[in-house]
Coordinates of C-alpha atoms in Angstrom, one line a residue:
M7 CA 0.0 0.0 0.0
E8 CA 2.8 2.4 0.9
N9 CA 4.5 1.7 -2.5
E10 CA 1.3 2.4 -4.4
A11 CA 0.9 5.6 -2.4
K12 CA 4.4 6.7 -3.4
K13 CA 3.8 5.9 -7.0
S14 CA 0.6 8.0 -7.1
K15 CA 2.5 11.1 -6.0
G16 CA 4.0 11.5 -9.5
P17 CA 7.6 11.4 -10.9
T18 CA 10.4 11.6 -8.4
K19 CA 13.3 14.1 -8.6
T20 CA 15.5 11.3 -10.0
E21 CA 13.1 10.6 -12.9
I22 CA 12.8 14.3 -13.7
G23 CA 16.6 14.6 -13.7
V24 CA 17.0 11.6 -16.1
V25 CA 14.4 13.1 -18.5
F26 CA 16.2 16.4 -18.4
M27 CA 19.6 14.8 -19.1
I28 CA 18.1 12.8 -22.0
F29 CA 16.6 16.0 -23.5
L30 CA 19.9 17.9 -23.0
M31 CA 21.9 15.0 -24.7
L32 CA 19.5 15.0 -27.6
S33 CA 19.8 18.7 -28.0
L34 CA 23.6 18.5 -28.1
M35 CA 23.5 15.7 -30.6
M36 CA 21.2 17.7 -32.9
I37 CA 23.4 20.8 -32.6
C38 CA 26.6 18.8 -33.3
S39 CA 25.0 17.2 -36.4
G40 CA 23.8 20.5 -37.7
M41 CA 20.1 20.0 -37.0
V42 CA 19.6 23.3 -35.2
F43 CA 16.3 24.3 -36.9
P44 CA 13.9 22.8 -34.3
I45 CA 15.8 24.5 -31.5
Q46 CA 15.8 27.8 -33.4
I47 CA 12.0 27.5 -33.9
M48 CA 11.5 27.1 -30.1
I49 CA 13.8 30.0 -29.3
Y50 CA 12.2 32.4 -31.8
L51 CA 8.7 31.5 -31.0
S52 CA 9.3 32.1 -27.3
L53 CA 11.6 35.1 -27.6
G54 CA 10.5 36.6 -31.0
W55 CA 8.4 39.2 -29.1
Y56 CA 11.6 41.0 -28.2
S57 CA 12.6 42.0 -31.7
F58 CA 9.0 42.8 -32.5
L59 CA 8.6 45.2 -29.5
K60 CA 12.1 46.6 -30.3
S61 CA 10.9 47.7 -33.7
I62 CA 7.4 48.7 -32.8
L63 CA 7.7 50.6 -29.5
P64 CA 9.9 53.5 -30.8
Q65 CA 7.2 54.2 -33.4
M66 CA 4.3 54.2 -31.0
T67 CA 3.0 57.6 -29.9
P68 CA 1.1 57.5 -26.6
S69 CA -2.5 58.8 -26.9
T70 CA -4.0 60.4 -23.8
A71 CA -7.5 60.0 -25.3
G72 CA -6.8 56.3 -25.9
L73 CA -5.5 55.7 -22.4
V74 CA -8.5 57.5 -20.8
T75 CA -10.9 55.5 -23.0
S76 CA -9.2 52.2 -22.0
L77 CA -9.4 53.1 -18.3
V78 CA -13.1 54.0 -18.6
L79 CA -13.9 50.8 -20.4
V80 CA -12.0 48.7 -17.7
V81 CA -13.9 50.5 -15.0
L82 CA -17.2 49.9 -16.7
L83 CA -16.3 46.2 -17.2
A84 CA -15.5 45.9 -13.5
G85 CA -18.8 47.6 -12.6
I86 CA -20.8 45.2 -14.8
I87 CA -19.0 42.1 -13.4
Q88 CA -19.6 43.3 -9.8
M89 CA -23.4 43.9 -10.5
L90 CA -23.8 40.6 -12.3
G91 CA -21.9 38.7 -9.6
R92 CA -24.0 40.2 -6.8
A93 CA -27.2 39.5 -8.7
A94 CA -26.2 35.9 -9.3
M95 CA -25.3 35.4 -5.6
R96 CA -28.6 36.9 -4.4
Y97 CA -30.4 34.5 -6.8
F98 CA -28.5 31.4 -5.5
N99 CA -29.2 32.5 -1.9
R100 CA -32.9 32.6 -2.6
Q101 CA -32.9 29.3 -4.3
S102 CA -30.6 27.5 -1.8
T103 CA -32.3 25.6 1.0
K104 CA -29.0 24.7 2.7
S105 CA -26.1 26.8 3.6
K106 CA -26.0 30.4 2.2
V107 CA -23.7 31.2 -0.7
P108 CA -21.2 33.9 0.3
Y109 CA -21.9 37.3 -1.2
W110 CA -19.9 38.4 -4.2
R111 CA -16.5 39.8 -3.2
F112 CA -14.9 42.8 -4.9
R113 CA -11.6 41.0 -5.2
W114 CA -13.4 38.4 -7.3
T115 CA -14.3 41.2 -9.7
I116 CA -10.7 42.3 -9.9
I117 CA -9.6 38.7 -10.6
M118 CA -12.2 38.4 -13.4
V119 CA -11.1 41.7 -15.0
V120 CA -7.4 40.7 -14.9
F121 CA -8.3 37.3 -16.4
L122 CA -10.3 38.9 -19.2
V123 CA -7.5 41.5 -20.0
L124 CA -4.9 38.8 -20.0
S125 CA -7.1 36.6 -22.3
F126 CA -7.5 39.5 -24.7
V127 CA -3.8 40.2 -24.8
G128 CA -3.0 36.4 -25.0
G129 CA -5.3 36.1 -28.0
F130 CA -3.2 38.6 -30.0
A131 CA -0.1 36.7 -28.9
V132 CA -1.5 33.4 -30.1
V133 CA -2.4 34.9 -33.5
G134 CA 1.1 36.3 -33.8
I135 CA 2.7 33.0 -32.9
A136 CA 0.4 31.1 -35.3
R137 CA 1.3 33.4 -38.2
Q138 CA 5.0 33.2 -37.5
T139 CA 4.8 29.4 -37.2
S140 CA 2.9 29.3 -40.5
W141 CA 5.4 31.4 -42.3
I142 CA 8.3 29.2 -41.0
V143 CA 6.6 26.0 -42.0
T144 CA 5.2 27.0 -45.4
T145 CA 8.3 28.8 -46.7
E146 CA 10.7 27.4 -49.2
Q147 CA 12.8 24.4 -48.2
A148 CA 16.0 26.3 -48.8
Q149 CA 15.1 28.8 -46.1
I150 CA 15.3 26.3 -43.2
R151 CA 19.1 26.5 -43.6
W152 CA 19.2 30.1 -42.4
S153 CA 21.1 31.0 -39.3
G154 CA 19.1 32.1 -36.3
N155 CA 19.9 35.8 -36.7
E156 CA 19.0 35.7 -40.4
I157 CA 15.6 34.2 -39.6
S158 CA 14.9 37.0 -37.2
H159 CA 16.2 39.7 -39.6
R160 CA 14.1 38.4 -42.5
I161 CA 11.0 38.4 -40.3
E162 CA 11.7 42.0 -39.2
S163 CA 12.3 43.1 -42.8
R164 CA 9.0 41.6 -43.9
N165 CA 7.3 43.4 -41.0
N166 CA 8.9 46.7 -42.2
L167 CA 7.5 46.2 -45.7
K168 CA 4.1 45.3 -44.2
Q169 CA 4.1 48.5 -42.3
I170 CA 5.0 50.5 -45.4
S171 CA 2.2 48.6 -47.2
L172 CA -0.3 49.6 -44.6
A173 CA 0.8 53.2 -44.8
L174 CA 0.5 53.2 -48.6
H175 CA -3.1 51.7 -48.4
N176 CA -4.1 54.3 -45.8
Y177 CA -2.6 57.1 -48.0
H178 CA -4.6 55.8 -51.0
E179 CA -7.8 55.6 -49.0
T180 CA -7.3 59.2 -47.9
F181 CA -6.2 60.8 -51.2
S182 CA -7.6 58.2 -53.7
Q183 CA -4.2 57.6 -55.1
L184 CA -0.7 56.5 -54.2
P185 CA 1.9 59.1 -53.2
L186 CA 4.1 60.7 -55.8
G187 CA 7.3 58.7 -56.1
A188 CA 9.2 62.0 -56.3
S189 CA 8.2 65.6 -56.7
F190 CA 10.3 68.0 -58.8
D191 CA 9.7 71.8 -59.3
Q192 CA 9.5 73.6 -62.6
T193 CA 13.3 74.0 -62.7
G194 CA 13.9 70.3 -62.3
R195 CA 15.0 70.5 -58.7
P196 CA 14.0 67.5 -56.6
H197 CA 11.8 68.4 -53.6
H198 CA 10.3 65.4 -51.6
S199 CA 10.0 61.6 -51.7
W200 CA 7.2 59.1 -51.4
A201 CA 8.5 58.1 -48.0
T202 CA 8.2 61.7 -46.7
R203 CA 4.5 61.8 -47.7
L204 CA 3.9 58.5 -45.8
L205 CA 5.1 59.9 -42.5
P206 CA 1.6 60.7 -41.1
F207 CA 0.6 57.2 -41.8
L208 CA 3.7 55.7 -40.1
D209 CA 2.8 57.4 -36.7
Q210 CA 5.3 60.2 -37.5
V211 CA 3.0 63.2 -37.5
P212 CA 5.2 65.4 -35.4
L213 CA 8.2 64.7 -37.7
Y214 CA 6.0 65.4 -40.7
N215 CA 5.0 68.8 -39.3
Q216 CA 8.6 69.9 -39.0
I217 CA 9.2 69.6 -42.7
D218 CA 8.8 72.7 -44.9
F219 CA 7.4 71.4 -48.2
H220 CA 7.9 74.7 -49.9
Q221 CA 11.7 74.0 -49.7
P222 CA 13.7 71.0 -51.1
W223 CA 14.3 68.1 -48.8
N224 CA 18.0 68.9 -48.5
A225 CA 17.5 72.6 -47.8
E226 CA 19.0 73.8 -44.5
V227 CA 15.6 74.3 -42.9
N228 CA 14.8 70.6 -43.5
R229 CA 18.2 69.2 -42.4
E230 CA 17.2 68.2 -38.9
P231 CA 14.0 66.2 -39.7
F232 CA 15.8 64.1 -42.3
Q233 CA 18.6 63.2 -39.9
V234 CA 16.1 61.2 -37.8
S235 CA 16.4 57.4 -38.2
L236 CA 13.2 55.6 -38.8
S237 CA 13.2 51.9 -38.0
C238 CA 10.6 51.0 -40.6
F239 CA 13.1 52.0 -43.3
R240 CA 16.0 50.2 -41.7
N241 CA 16.6 46.6 -42.7
P242 CA 18.2 44.6 -39.8
G243 CA 20.0 42.4 -42.4
V244 CA 22.3 45.2 -43.4
R245 CA 25.3 44.4 -41.3
S246 CA 26.8 47.9 -40.8
A247 CA 24.4 50.8 -40.2
R248 CA 27.3 53.3 -40.6
E249 CA 28.3 52.0 -44.0
S250 CA 24.7 52.6 -45.3
I251 CA 24.7 56.2 -44.2
P252 CA 25.4 58.5 -47.2
A253 CA 28.6 60.6 -46.8
S254 CA 26.9 64.0 -47.3
G255 CA 24.8 65.5 -44.7
R256 CA 24.4 62.6 -42.3
Y257 CA 20.9 62.0 -43.6
Q258 CA 19.5 58.7 -42.4
P259 CA 19.2 56.0 -45.1
S260 CA 16.4 53.8 -46.3
H261 CA 17.1 50.2 -47.0
Y262 CA 13.9 50.0 -49.1
A263 CA 13.1 51.7 -52.4
A264 CA 9.9 52.2 -54.4
N265 CA 9.2 50.9 -57.9
A266 CA 10.0 53.8 -60.3
R267 CA 7.4 52.4 -62.8
V268 CA 4.6 52.8 -60.3
L269 CA 5.5 55.6 -57.9
S270 CA 7.0 57.8 -60.5
I271 CA 8.1 61.4 -60.8
N272 CA 5.3 64.0 -60.3
S273 CA 2.8 61.2 -60.8
G274 CA 0.6 59.2 -58.5
L275 CA -1.3 56.2 -59.7
S276 CA -4.5 54.8 -58.1
Y277 CA -5.1 51.1 -57.6
Q278 CA -7.7 51.2 -60.3
M279 CA -5.1 52.3 -62.8
I280 CA -2.9 49.2 -62.2
E281 CA -4.5 47.2 -65.0
D282 CA -2.2 44.2 -64.5
G283 CA -3.6 43.7 -61.1
T284 CA -2.3 44.7 -57.7
S285 CA -1.2 41.2 -56.8
H286 CA 1.0 41.1 -59.9
T287 CA 2.6 44.5 -59.5
I288 CA 5.6 45.5 -57.3
L289 CA 5.4 48.6 -55.2
A290 CA 8.6 48.5 -53.2
G291 CA 11.4 46.2 -52.1
E292 CA 14.7 45.8 -50.4
V293 CA 18.0 47.3 -51.6
H294 CA 21.6 46.4 -50.5
S295 CA 23.8 49.0 -52.2
D296 CA 23.9 52.7 -53.2
F297 CA 21.6 53.6 -50.3
K298 CA 19.6 56.8 -50.5
P299 CA 18.3 58.8 -47.6
W300 CA 14.6 58.1 -46.9
G301 CA 13.9 61.8 -47.7
N302 CA 15.7 61.7 -51.0
P303 CA 13.2 61.9 -53.9
L304 CA 15.6 59.8 -56.0
N305 CA 15.0 56.7 -53.8
L306 CA 13.4 54.9 -56.7
R307 CA 14.5 51.8 -58.6
D308 CA 13.6 49.7 -61.6
P309 CA 12.9 46.1 -60.8
A310 CA 13.6 45.2 -64.4
L311 CA 17.3 45.8 -63.7
G312 CA 17.3 42.4 -62.0
I313 CA 17.7 41.1 -58.5
N314 CA 21.2 41.4 -56.9
A315 CA 22.4 42.2 -60.4
H316 CA 22.8 46.0 -60.6
P317 CA 24.1 48.4 -57.9
R318 CA 21.2 50.8 -58.6
G319 CA 18.6 48.0 -58.8
F320 CA 16.8 46.0 -56.1
G321 CA 18.9 43.7 -53.9
S322 CA 19.0 42.1 -50.5
P323 CA 21.4 41.3 -47.7
F324 CA 19.8 37.9 -47.6
K325 CA 20.9 35.1 -49.9
G326 CA 18.9 34.0 -52.9
G327 CA 16.5 36.9 -53.6
V328 CA 14.7 39.9 -52.4
H329 CA 11.6 40.7 -50.3
F330 CA 9.2 42.7 -52.5
L331 CA 6.0 44.4 -51.5
L332 CA 3.1 43.9 -54.0
G333 CA 0.2 46.1 -54.6
D334 CA -2.3 43.9 -52.8
G335 CA -0.3 44.3 -49.6
S336 CA 1.4 40.9 -49.6
V337 CA 5.2 40.5 -49.2
R338 CA 6.9 37.9 -51.3
F339 CA 10.5 36.6 -51.4
I340 CA 11.3 36.5 -55.1
S341 CA 14.3 34.5 -56.3
E342 CA 17.2 36.2 -58.0
N343 CA 17.0 33.5 -60.7
I344 CA 13.5 34.6 -61.8
D345 CA 13.0 34.9 -65.5
P346 CA 13.8 38.5 -66.5
A347 CA 10.6 38.6 -68.6
V348 CA 8.5 37.7 -65.5
L349 CA 10.3 40.3 -63.4
K350 CA 9.7 43.0 -66.0
A351 CA 6.0 42.0 -66.1
L352 CA 5.8 42.4 -62.3
A353 CA 7.5 45.8 -62.5
T354 CA 5.0 47.3 -64.9
P355 CA 1.5 48.4 -63.7
N356 CA -0.2 48.2 -67.1
G357 CA 2.1 46.2 -69.4
G358 CA -0.8 43.9 -70.4
E359 CA 1.2 40.7 -69.7
D360 CA -0.6 37.4 -69.1
M361 CA 0.6 36.7 -65.6
D362 CA -1.4 33.5 -65.3
R363 CA 1.1 31.7 -67.5
F364 CA 4.0 33.0 -65.4
Q365 CA 2.5 32.0 -62.1
E366 CA 4.7 29.0 -61.6
D367 CA 7.9 31.0 -62.4
W368 CA 7.8 33.3 -59.4

């Protein structure tokens, strides 16, 4: 009987230690044999929130109205739970013929509110983990050979392009067209870029208000705003941030450029004018050389120059291809070995190409 009682208490410390040692030995064997991908998945799914918060928090602007509204809603929620709890207890007390049910305590209300808030936040965390897991599992087989840092950098770069995509769509919804790729005055002097016009839609309204749009971007009055580094334009895959800063003016660079065939000079297209379809048209992508400041109107490139093939074309610090932002808001990693005809078709908004027959090539 005593032995059975001991067994029912669960695993002993010795058994737990044996299981831990087996797990540790298996992990070491996997690392020594080069099978580090499962371990990388566990690390990045559990710690991936750090890089996400690091890139998002600097761009968040606290809203007093939002905080007040949130507090009011929490107080209302607590009041409703307290009233419902008391009503339920009174009902049970009337129905009970035995011992009375204790009255509803206020601390129970606090516990319920905390539980609901944590469940709400946890729901967002689960959705984020599910999406990250889906991307890792469904991506191309060659990508599972990336190092841990490269996986993190690729995910962050994709998130930057997603943020730019959201800003472009919000701009289009407000003005019924995409921003000008670059604005030039009547004398041919460049003024401002597509990235500058997106600032209000990237939570950078104060920075946007500092810019004098009657003066060129590199005028002395505009020097200070364009020396601000914006994380949404910085690709973490670029090894040296200093090397990517242009020599003149200490203006902060962009590691992403717009498609010059869509966001062109003194011209802004609407989505309705993209006859080839937004899902078949490139809006922007990564660059890995000849970096331009994010405020420079000349931060435009032609995808038809090839991928990782031209210093003034699109390129990536990651091996094998480039992350491109398409007109439908999706971000795709396109191989550098893509057929040049297909890449040119993706670069043009109204070239009239039949993209259905190219679907398997990209």
